[in-house]
């Protein structure tokens, strides 16, 4: 198959596990002999380095400022110009790669007219949904807002080649990372989805090989891995951490919202724990050692988490997990079996869970053993095999095989 993958961010210039899932899947497609091209945004992440593993065109312009997590403000005419530039880049990529299937992943911050262009050409399309962009995307798309409020600009766009109708995804095969994310998208009713399935994501065991459980002493070393965003619950984690024993240490690893990061550094200072909290960013290749060096991974997410790959990475590394189980993460996180759960935003509940896990060696061993079993069932190899089958099925149904 010839596959063109479309995504807003692509490793190594990426902030989280969802982008790496796309990368892992495309890399496995290449290893299976398929011709993969990627079209993504020109966003960069400080410190990210290394050549692209396969053909990657980083020329799309995003309407989102990824560093500060705010929309990039533009006048209506500039929105139109950006829309036309992005469409031109997509058309060049389609001409160059001549795909049998277009594989769409993350469209948050990108022009949704790109999807309308793929539909206009009647190209087979697989859409993998790992966050809620199907819900928020239509409301936040600047071109839709401009076209609705500026008729002359809308007319100019149509004359210049912007697709006249919005994408519907009625012929696309749409794969959701969790039933929760599927249900939210269907309830929003913004898309005419006809071919829907759920395929849970998986941990890349090449990067995070599953470690056999072992007896380990407890020394109050806590780890948070994830985006630095308000809905991730880092503030709750810091407030709970301030009530733990003095020997406790916390490492917070993740990029994202620079303003929120600064606020969390200030919060640690106001709580009197700055000397025991390390904020940083680690390349994916170093995360295994970070996981293995800690006693527990805290996943304190407070929003409707679409899935949550961090707990699986921790489980593969034989580290117990304390989490909220919000959204799709609750579909594989089982309280008392492979993790301990606490209510989102509840610092008291987090303190109680951490003290419980610290005091009960048998509980830690059980969580680690069952966590390894969970990670072994939910792997990137399994997920990529399923995605390959979906892409082939989509191509077959349109007579392109």
Tab-separated table of C-alpha atoms in Angstrom:
chain	number	residue	atom	x	y	z
A	1	UNK	CA	0.000	0.000	0.000
A	2	UNK	CA	0.923	3.616	-0.525
A	3	UNK	CA	-0.139	5.575	2.548
A	4	UNK	CA	-0.158	9.313	3.196
A	5	UNK	CA	-0.432	10.038	6.918
A	6	UNK	CA	-1.791	13.394	8.056
A	7	UNK	CA	-1.122	14.654	11.596
A	8	UNK	CA	-0.733	17.947	13.436
A	9	UNK	CA	2.468	16.944	15.276
A	10	UNK	CA	4.926	14.171	14.472
A	11	UNK	CA	7.912	12.835	16.410
A	12	UNK	CA	10.485	13.724	17.354
A	13	UNK	CA	8.740	17.121	17.420
A	14	UNK	CA	5.880	15.994	19.637
A	15	UNK	CA	4.663	16.388	23.204
A	16	UNK	CA	2.890	13.158	24.094
A	17	UNK	CA	2.119	9.506	23.647
A	18	UNK	CA	-0.617	9.948	21.057
A	19	UNK	CA	1.806	11.352	18.500
A	20	UNK	CA	4.219	8.519	19.232
A	21	UNK	CA	1.441	5.995	18.617
A	22	UNK	CA	1.061	7.422	15.119
A	23	UNK	CA	4.834	7.249	14.617
A	24	UNK	CA	5.077	3.672	15.928
A	25	UNK	CA	2.284	2.547	13.623
A	26	UNK	CA	3.717	4.227	10.531
A	27	UNK	CA	7.170	2.812	11.284
A	28	UNK	CA	5.740	-0.696	11.484
A	29	UNK	CA	3.915	-0.130	8.190
A	30	UNK	CA	7.259	0.757	6.599
A	31	UNK	CA	8.874	-2.354	8.087
A	32	UNK	CA	6.085	-4.430	6.530
A	33	UNK	CA	6.985	-3.135	3.092
A	34	UNK	CA	4.451	-0.349	2.680
A	35	UNK	CA	5.264	3.060	1.211
A	36	UNK	CA	4.536	5.679	3.892
A	37	UNK	CA	4.666	9.465	3.575
A	38	UNK	CA	3.756	11.877	6.376
A	39	UNK	CA	2.424	15.414	6.070
A	40	UNK	CA	2.519	17.355	9.322
A	41	UNK	CA	2.904	20.850	10.723
A	42	UNK	CA	6.059	22.921	10.953
A	43	UNK	CA	5.830	22.980	14.764
A	44	UNK	CA	9.075	22.223	16.550
A	45	UNK	CA	9.810	21.099	20.089
A	46	UNK	CA	12.887	22.476	21.809
A	47	UNK	CA	15.493	19.782	22.314
A	48	UNK	CA	13.976	17.355	19.809
A	49	UNK	CA	16.613	16.066	17.428
A	50	UNK	CA	17.379	13.330	14.984
A	51	UNK	CA	16.552	12.595	11.342
A	52	UNK	CA	13.074	11.517	10.353
A	53	UNK	CA	12.695	7.744	10.201
A	54	UNK	CA	10.709	7.890	6.945
A	55	UNK	CA	9.396	10.453	4.460
A	56	UNK	CA	8.092	13.426	6.453
A	57	UNK	CA	6.972	16.775	5.030
A	58	UNK	CA	6.809	19.337	7.846
A	59	UNK	CA	5.247	22.213	5.935
A	60	UNK	CA	1.667	22.616	7.161
A	61	UNK	CA	0.892	25.790	9.086
A	62	UNK	CA	-1.005	25.354	12.335
A	63	UNK	CA	-3.478	27.860	13.754
A	64	UNK	CA	-2.387	26.801	17.256
A	65	UNK	CA	0.615	28.053	19.237
A	66	UNK	CA	1.826	24.756	20.676
A	67	UNK	CA	4.314	26.287	23.104
A	68	UNK	CA	1.762	28.482	24.882
A	69	UNK	CA	-1.341	26.428	24.044
A	70	UNK	CA	-3.255	29.381	22.598
A	71	UNK	CA	-4.749	30.081	19.159
A	72	UNK	CA	-2.560	31.957	16.698
A	73	UNK	CA	-4.508	35.162	16.003
A	74	UNK	CA	-4.946	36.120	12.339
A	75	UNK	CA	-7.073	38.516	10.310
A	76	UNK	CA	-9.661	36.914	7.951
A	77	UNK	CA	-7.540	37.437	4.835
A	78	UNK	CA	-4.524	35.831	6.494
A	79	UNK	CA	-6.701	32.896	7.571
A	80	UNK	CA	-7.690	32.460	3.928
A	81	UNK	CA	-4.085	32.704	2.758
A	82	UNK	CA	-3.020	30.087	5.296
A	83	UNK	CA	-5.893	27.849	4.238
A	84	UNK	CA	-4.825	28.073	0.613
A	85	UNK	CA	-1.172	27.426	1.445
A	86	UNK	CA	-2.085	24.331	3.450
A	87	UNK	CA	-4.349	23.022	0.705
A	88	UNK	CA	-1.568	23.544	-1.838
A	89	UNK	CA	0.811	21.538	0.340
A	90	UNK	CA	-1.713	18.736	0.709
A	91	UNK	CA	-2.297	18.652	-3.044
A	92	UNK	CA	1.452	18.460	-3.685
A	93	UNK	CA	1.758	15.627	-1.152
A	94	UNK	CA	-1.121	13.749	-2.769
A	95	UNK	CA	0.413	14.198	-6.215
A	96	UNK	CA	3.815	13.073	-4.984
A	97	UNK	CA	2.719	10.045	-2.960
A	98	UNK	CA	-0.378	8.984	-4.945
A	99	UNK	CA	-1.755	7.188	-1.888
A	100	UNK	CA	-4.004	4.170	-1.886
A	101	UNK	CA	-5.195	5.289	1.559
A	102	UNK	CA	-4.995	8.586	3.457
A	103	UNK	CA	-4.344	7.884	7.137
A	104	UNK	CA	-5.591	10.784	9.288
A	105	UNK	CA	-4.512	10.996	12.924
A	106	UNK	CA	-4.520	14.306	14.786
A	107	UNK	CA	-6.241	17.333	13.270
A	108	UNK	CA	-6.325	19.620	16.300
A	109	UNK	CA	-4.802	22.920	15.192
A	110	UNK	CA	-4.948	22.049	11.473
A	111	UNK	CA	-7.321	23.158	8.731
A	112	UNK	CA	-10.318	20.827	8.543
A	113	UNK	CA	-10.687	21.745	4.868
A	114	UNK	CA	-7.801	19.318	4.313
A	115	UNK	CA	-10.226	16.496	5.091
A	116	UNK	CA	-12.793	18.003	2.724
A	117	UNK	CA	-10.168	17.983	-0.030
A	118	UNK	CA	-9.462	14.279	0.553
A	119	UNK	CA	-13.201	13.567	0.395
A	120	UNK	CA	-13.587	15.688	-2.741
A	121	UNK	CA	-11.032	13.451	-4.448
A	122	UNK	CA	-12.885	10.321	-3.223
A	123	UNK	CA	-9.733	8.904	-1.687
A	124	UNK	CA	-10.060	6.065	0.843
A	125	UNK	CA	-9.550	7.470	4.324
A	126	UNK	CA	-8.842	5.946	7.741
A	127	UNK	CA	-9.257	8.346	10.660
A	128	UNK	CA	-7.662	7.368	13.983
A	129	UNK	CA	-9.115	9.322	16.913
A	130	UNK	CA	-6.856	9.532	19.960
A	131	UNK	CA	-8.243	12.747	21.414
A	132	UNK	CA	-11.446	14.807	21.148
A	133	UNK	CA	-10.671	16.862	18.055
A	134	UNK	CA	-13.863	15.573	16.431
A	135	UNK	CA	-15.700	17.406	19.231
A	136	UNK	CA	-13.747	20.657	19.512
A	137	UNK	CA	-12.306	20.893	15.998
A	138	UNK	CA	-15.320	22.312	14.132
A	139	UNK	CA	-15.850	25.055	16.730
A	140	UNK	CA	-12.189	26.085	16.782
A	141	UNK	CA	-11.432	25.930	13.063
A	142	UNK	CA	-10.631	29.563	12.080
A	143	UNK	CA	-11.606	29.103	8.441
A	144	UNK	CA	-15.079	27.903	9.398
A	145	UNK	CA	-15.510	30.968	11.597
A	146	UNK	CA	-14.248	33.327	8.891
A	147	UNK	CA	-16.370	31.691	6.196
A	148	UNK	CA	-19.460	31.994	8.387
A	149	UNK	CA	-18.900	35.644	9.236
A	150	UNK	CA	-17.256	37.136	6.142
A	151	UNK	CA	-19.200	36.266	2.964
A	152	UNK	CA	-16.784	38.032	0.620
A	153	UNK	CA	-13.801	36.175	2.084
A	154	UNK	CA	-15.783	32.923	1.852
A	155	UNK	CA	-16.506	33.621	-1.808
A	156	UNK	CA	-12.856	34.436	-2.448
A	157	UNK	CA	-11.900	31.156	-0.819
A	158	UNK	CA	-14.296	29.183	-2.979
A	159	UNK	CA	-13.025	30.849	-6.132
A	160	UNK	CA	-9.426	30.193	-5.059
A	161	UNK	CA	-10.038	26.474	-4.488
A	162	UNK	CA	-11.126	25.963	-0.877
A	163	UNK	CA	-13.568	23.013	-0.925
A	164	UNK	CA	-17.102	24.438	-0.818
A	165	UNK	CA	-18.501	21.851	1.595
A	166	UNK	CA	-17.208	20.758	4.969
A	167	UNK	CA	-15.907	17.238	5.463
A	168	UNK	CA	-18.428	14.708	6.779
A	169	UNK	CA	-16.262	11.557	7.176
A	170	UNK	CA	-19.303	9.582	6.004
A	171	UNK	CA	-17.159	7.246	3.904
A	172	UNK	CA	-14.116	7.144	6.209
A	173	UNK	CA	-13.275	4.245	8.497
A	174	UNK	CA	-13.016	5.861	11.918
A	175	UNK	CA	-11.059	4.113	14.675
A	176	UNK	CA	-11.366	5.360	18.262
A	177	UNK	CA	-8.817	4.697	20.980
A	178	UNK	CA	-11.580	4.165	23.543
A	179	UNK	CA	-15.322	3.698	23.776
A	180	UNK	CA	-15.468	6.883	25.853
A	181	UNK	CA	-13.955	8.954	23.055
A	182	UNK	CA	-16.265	7.313	20.513
A	183	UNK	CA	-19.333	8.086	22.590
A	184	UNK	CA	-18.343	11.737	23.033
A	185	UNK	CA	-17.824	12.181	19.295
A	186	UNK	CA	-21.113	10.518	18.386
A	187	UNK	CA	-22.980	12.598	20.965
A	188	UNK	CA	-21.540	15.818	19.538
A	189	UNK	CA	-23.202	15.018	16.216
A	190	UNK	CA	-20.885	17.162	14.089
A	191	UNK	CA	-19.899	14.339	11.738
A	192	UNK	CA	-21.752	11.727	9.713
A	193	UNK	CA	-19.788	8.697	10.893
A	194	UNK	CA	-20.870	5.444	9.262
A	195	UNK	CA	-17.922	3.074	9.780
A	196	UNK	CA	-16.830	3.132	13.432
A	197	UNK	CA	-14.802	0.810	15.631
A	198	UNK	CA	-12.781	0.942	18.875
A	199	UNK	CA	-9.185	-0.268	19.059
A	200	UNK	CA	-7.322	0.388	22.346
A	201	UNK	CA	-3.834	1.841	21.970
A	202	UNK	CA	-0.720	-0.040	23.027
A	203	UNK	CA	2.677	0.432	24.614
A	204	UNK	CA	5.705	0.144	22.350
A	205	UNK	CA	7.571	-2.763	23.920
A	206	UNK	CA	10.613	-2.051	21.755
A	207	UNK	CA	11.092	1.170	23.712
A	208	UNK	CA	9.470	-0.032	26.942
A	209	UNK	CA	10.198	-3.780	27.137
A	210	UNK	CA	8.030	-5.537	29.695
A	211	UNK	CA	10.080	-6.124	32.831
A	212	UNK	CA	9.460	-9.089	35.114
A	213	UNK	CA	8.154	-8.010	38.538
A	214	UNK	CA	10.767	-7.891	41.272
A	215	UNK	CA	10.861	-7.026	44.957
A	216	UNK	CA	11.861	-3.393	45.401
A	217	UNK	CA	12.170	-1.284	48.528
A	218	UNK	CA	10.094	1.877	48.859
A	219	UNK	CA	11.822	5.268	49.123
A	220	UNK	CA	9.076	7.774	48.159
A	221	UNK	CA	10.265	8.560	44.620
A	222	UNK	CA	7.283	9.829	42.623
A	223	UNK	CA	7.136	10.423	38.865
A	224	UNK	CA	4.732	12.340	36.627
A	225	UNK	CA	5.065	12.001	32.844
A	226	UNK	CA	2.766	13.934	30.523
A	227	UNK	CA	1.842	17.227	28.967
A	228	UNK	CA	2.035	20.354	31.072
A	229	UNK	CA	-1.583	21.456	30.846
A	230	UNK	CA	-4.131	22.459	33.516
A	231	UNK	CA	-6.424	19.480	32.908
A	232	UNK	CA	-3.627	17.015	33.642
A	233	UNK	CA	-3.895	17.471	37.423
A	234	UNK	CA	-0.304	18.488	38.155
A	235	UNK	CA	-1.501	21.079	40.681
A	236	UNK	CA	-3.385	18.369	42.608
A	237	UNK	CA	-0.254	16.232	42.553
A	238	UNK	CA	1.869	19.069	43.976
A	239	UNK	CA	-0.632	19.795	46.754
A	240	UNK	CA	-0.692	16.133	47.697
A	241	UNK	CA	3.085	15.869	47.484
A	242	UNK	CA	3.496	18.709	50.007
A	243	UNK	CA	1.798	16.474	52.602
A	244	UNK	CA	4.047	13.457	52.096
A	245	UNK	CA	7.098	12.610	54.243
A	246	UNK	CA	10.113	14.900	53.979
A	247	UNK	CA	12.194	12.275	52.169
A	248	UNK	CA	9.726	12.171	49.257
A	249	UNK	CA	11.017	13.312	45.865
A	250	UNK	CA	8.942	14.187	42.792
A	251	UNK	CA	10.016	14.355	39.148
A	252	UNK	CA	7.687	16.116	36.701
A	253	UNK	CA	8.542	15.431	33.052
A	254	UNK	CA	6.687	16.917	30.111
A	255	UNK	CA	6.455	19.720	27.586
A	256	UNK	CA	3.516	21.808	26.536
A	257	UNK	CA	2.019	24.950	28.030
A	258	UNK	CA	4.928	27.154	29.127
A	259	UNK	CA	2.653	29.428	31.134
A	260	UNK	CA	1.244	26.493	33.069
A	261	UNK	CA	4.714	25.104	33.695
A	262	UNK	CA	5.783	28.428	35.202
A	263	UNK	CA	2.668	28.439	37.379
A	264	UNK	CA	3.474	24.943	38.653
A	265	UNK	CA	7.054	25.954	39.479
A	266	UNK	CA	5.606	28.885	41.455
A	267	UNK	CA	3.111	26.578	43.182
A	268	UNK	CA	5.904	24.230	44.266
A	269	UNK	CA	7.687	27.252	45.741
A	270	UNK	CA	4.623	28.472	47.609
A	271	UNK	CA	4.111	24.967	49.040
A	272	UNK	CA	7.712	24.864	50.250
A	273	UNK	CA	8.691	21.816	48.174
A	274	UNK	CA	10.814	23.355	45.401
A	275	UNK	CA	13.943	21.625	46.653
A	276	UNK	CA	12.284	18.227	46.336
A	277	UNK	CA	10.610	18.684	42.926
A	278	UNK	CA	12.432	18.395	39.602
A	279	UNK	CA	10.780	19.804	36.490
A	280	UNK	CA	12.185	18.705	33.163
A	281	UNK	CA	11.718	17.209	29.730
A	282	UNK	CA	13.161	13.843	28.758
A	283	UNK	CA	13.459	12.327	25.284
A	284	UNK	CA	11.507	9.147	24.840
A	285	UNK	CA	14.699	7.097	24.798
A	286	UNK	CA	15.422	8.144	28.398
A	287	UNK	CA	11.982	7.520	29.841
A	288	UNK	CA	12.628	3.859	30.642
A	289	UNK	CA	15.379	4.810	33.072
A	290	UNK	CA	13.136	7.497	34.584
A	291	UNK	CA	10.334	4.995	35.109
A	292	UNK	CA	12.663	2.384	36.559
A	293	UNK	CA	14.203	4.901	38.962
A	294	UNK	CA	10.893	5.774	40.637
A	295	UNK	CA	8.712	3.941	43.143
A	296	UNK	CA	5.346	4.995	41.716
A	297	UNK	CA	3.961	6.775	38.672
A	298	UNK	CA	1.107	9.191	39.315
A	299	UNK	CA	-1.364	9.805	36.491
A	300	UNK	CA	-3.584	12.532	38.009
A	301	UNK	CA	-5.532	13.564	34.903
A	302	UNK	CA	-8.683	15.568	35.637
A	303	UNK	CA	-10.242	15.748	32.178
A	304	UNK	CA	-11.988	13.038	30.194
A	305	UNK	CA	-8.732	11.367	29.186
A	306	UNK	CA	-9.165	9.835	25.699
A	307	UNK	CA	-6.932	6.877	26.605
A	308	UNK	CA	-3.698	7.484	28.509
A	309	UNK	CA	-0.525	5.724	27.377
A	310	UNK	CA	1.647	6.706	30.374
A	311	UNK	CA	0.158	4.126	32.778
A	312	UNK	CA	0.885	1.378	30.239
A	313	UNK	CA	4.502	2.508	29.918
A	314	UNK	CA	4.860	2.431	33.698
A	315	UNK	CA	3.282	-1.030	33.872
A	316	UNK	CA	5.703	-2.328	31.244
A	317	UNK	CA	8.558	-1.000	33.392
A	318	UNK	CA	7.265	-2.856	36.488
A	319	UNK	CA	6.267	0.330	38.319
A	320	UNK	CA	2.980	0.630	40.249
A	321	UNK	CA	0.482	3.252	39.096
A	322	UNK	CA	-1.776	5.616	41.026
A	323	UNK	CA	-4.306	7.278	38.729
A	324	UNK	CA	-7.720	8.900	38.411
A	325	UNK	CA	-9.079	6.589	35.720
A	326	UNK	CA	-10.911	9.404	33.972
A	327	UNK	CA	-12.388	8.974	30.486
A	328	UNK	CA	-10.931	6.234	28.340
A	329	UNK	CA	-8.179	5.414	30.830
A	330	UNK	CA	-10.850	3.822	33.012
A	331	UNK	CA	-11.339	1.156	30.357
A	332	UNK	CA	-8.056	-0.547	31.260
A	333	UNK	CA	-7.218	0.828	34.722
A	334	UNK	CA	-8.711	-1.455	37.402
A	335	UNK	CA	-8.632	-0.249	40.990
A	336	UNK	CA	-6.814	-2.647	43.306
A	337	UNK	CA	-5.817	-4.906	40.429
A	338	UNK	CA	-3.366	-3.047	38.159
A	339	UNK	CA	-3.441	0.369	39.833
A	340	UNK	CA	-4.904	2.387	42.682
A	341	UNK	CA	-7.518	4.953	41.718
A	342	UNK	CA	-8.375	8.228	43.453
A	343	UNK	CA	-11.011	10.860	42.584
A	344	UNK	CA	-9.884	13.479	40.094
A	345	UNK	CA	-8.807	16.701	41.769
A	346	UNK	CA	-8.820	15.109	45.234
A	347	UNK	CA	-5.450	15.766	46.904
A	348	UNK	CA	-6.633	13.969	50.069
A	349	UNK	CA	-7.521	10.898	48.042
A	350	UNK	CA	-4.142	10.948	46.312
A	351	UNK	CA	-2.288	11.201	49.636
A	352	UNK	CA	-4.289	8.265	51.000
A	353	UNK	CA	-3.566	6.144	47.909
A	354	UNK	CA	0.155	6.898	48.046
A	355	UNK	CA	0.387	6.096	51.752
A	356	UNK	CA	-1.522	2.881	51.204
A	357	UNK	CA	0.776	1.727	48.422
A	358	UNK	CA	3.864	2.722	50.440
A	359	UNK	CA	2.808	0.644	53.434
A	360	UNK	CA	1.684	-2.527	51.649
A	361	UNK	CA	4.416	-4.563	49.934
A	362	UNK	CA	1.958	-7.262	48.848
A	363	UNK	CA	-0.289	-4.667	47.233
A	364	UNK	CA	2.635	-3.232	45.266
A	365	UNK	CA	3.628	-6.678	44.049
A	366	UNK	CA	0.062	-7.435	42.947
A	367	UNK	CA	-0.311	-4.131	41.092
A	368	UNK	CA	3.009	-4.608	39.315
A	369	UNK	CA	2.280	-8.207	38.308
A	370	UNK	CA	-1.177	-7.402	36.979
A	371	UNK	CA	0.150	-4.234	35.355
A	372	UNK	CA	2.685	-6.310	33.420
A	373	UNK	CA	-0.174	-8.519	32.234
A	374	UNK	CA	-2.148	-5.450	31.091
A	375	UNK	CA	0.858	-4.041	29.225
A	376	UNK	CA	1.428	-7.420	27.596
A	377	UNK	CA	-2.127	-7.407	26.216
A	378	UNK	CA	-2.107	-3.788	25.049
A	379	UNK	CA	0.967	-3.466	22.852
A	380	UNK	CA	1.906	-1.286	19.895
A	381	UNK	CA	2.478	-4.437	17.826
A	382	UNK	CA	-1.121	-5.539	18.391
A	383	UNK	CA	-2.430	-2.048	17.629
A	384	UNK	CA	-0.382	-1.631	14.459
A	385	UNK	CA	-1.509	-5.063	13.211
A	386	UNK	CA	-5.115	-3.989	13.683
A	387	UNK	CA	-4.461	-0.657	11.943
A	388	UNK	CA	-2.809	-2.381	9.008
A	389	UNK	CA	-5.886	-4.579	8.621
A	390	UNK	CA	-8.193	-1.546	8.772
A	391	UNK	CA	-6.180	0.316	6.127
A	392	UNK	CA	-6.151	-2.718	3.839
A	393	UNK	CA	-9.890	-3.239	4.348
A	394	UNK	CA	-10.597	0.407	3.540
A	395	UNK	CA	-8.570	0.172	0.344
A	396	UNK	CA	-10.257	-3.107	-0.664
A	397	UNK	CA	-13.749	-1.700	-0.202
A	398	UNK	CA	-13.022	1.112	-2.623
A	399	UNK	CA	-11.632	-1.203	-5.293
A	400	UNK	CA	-8.054	0.037	-5.027
A	401	UNK	CA	-6.462	-3.283	-4.045
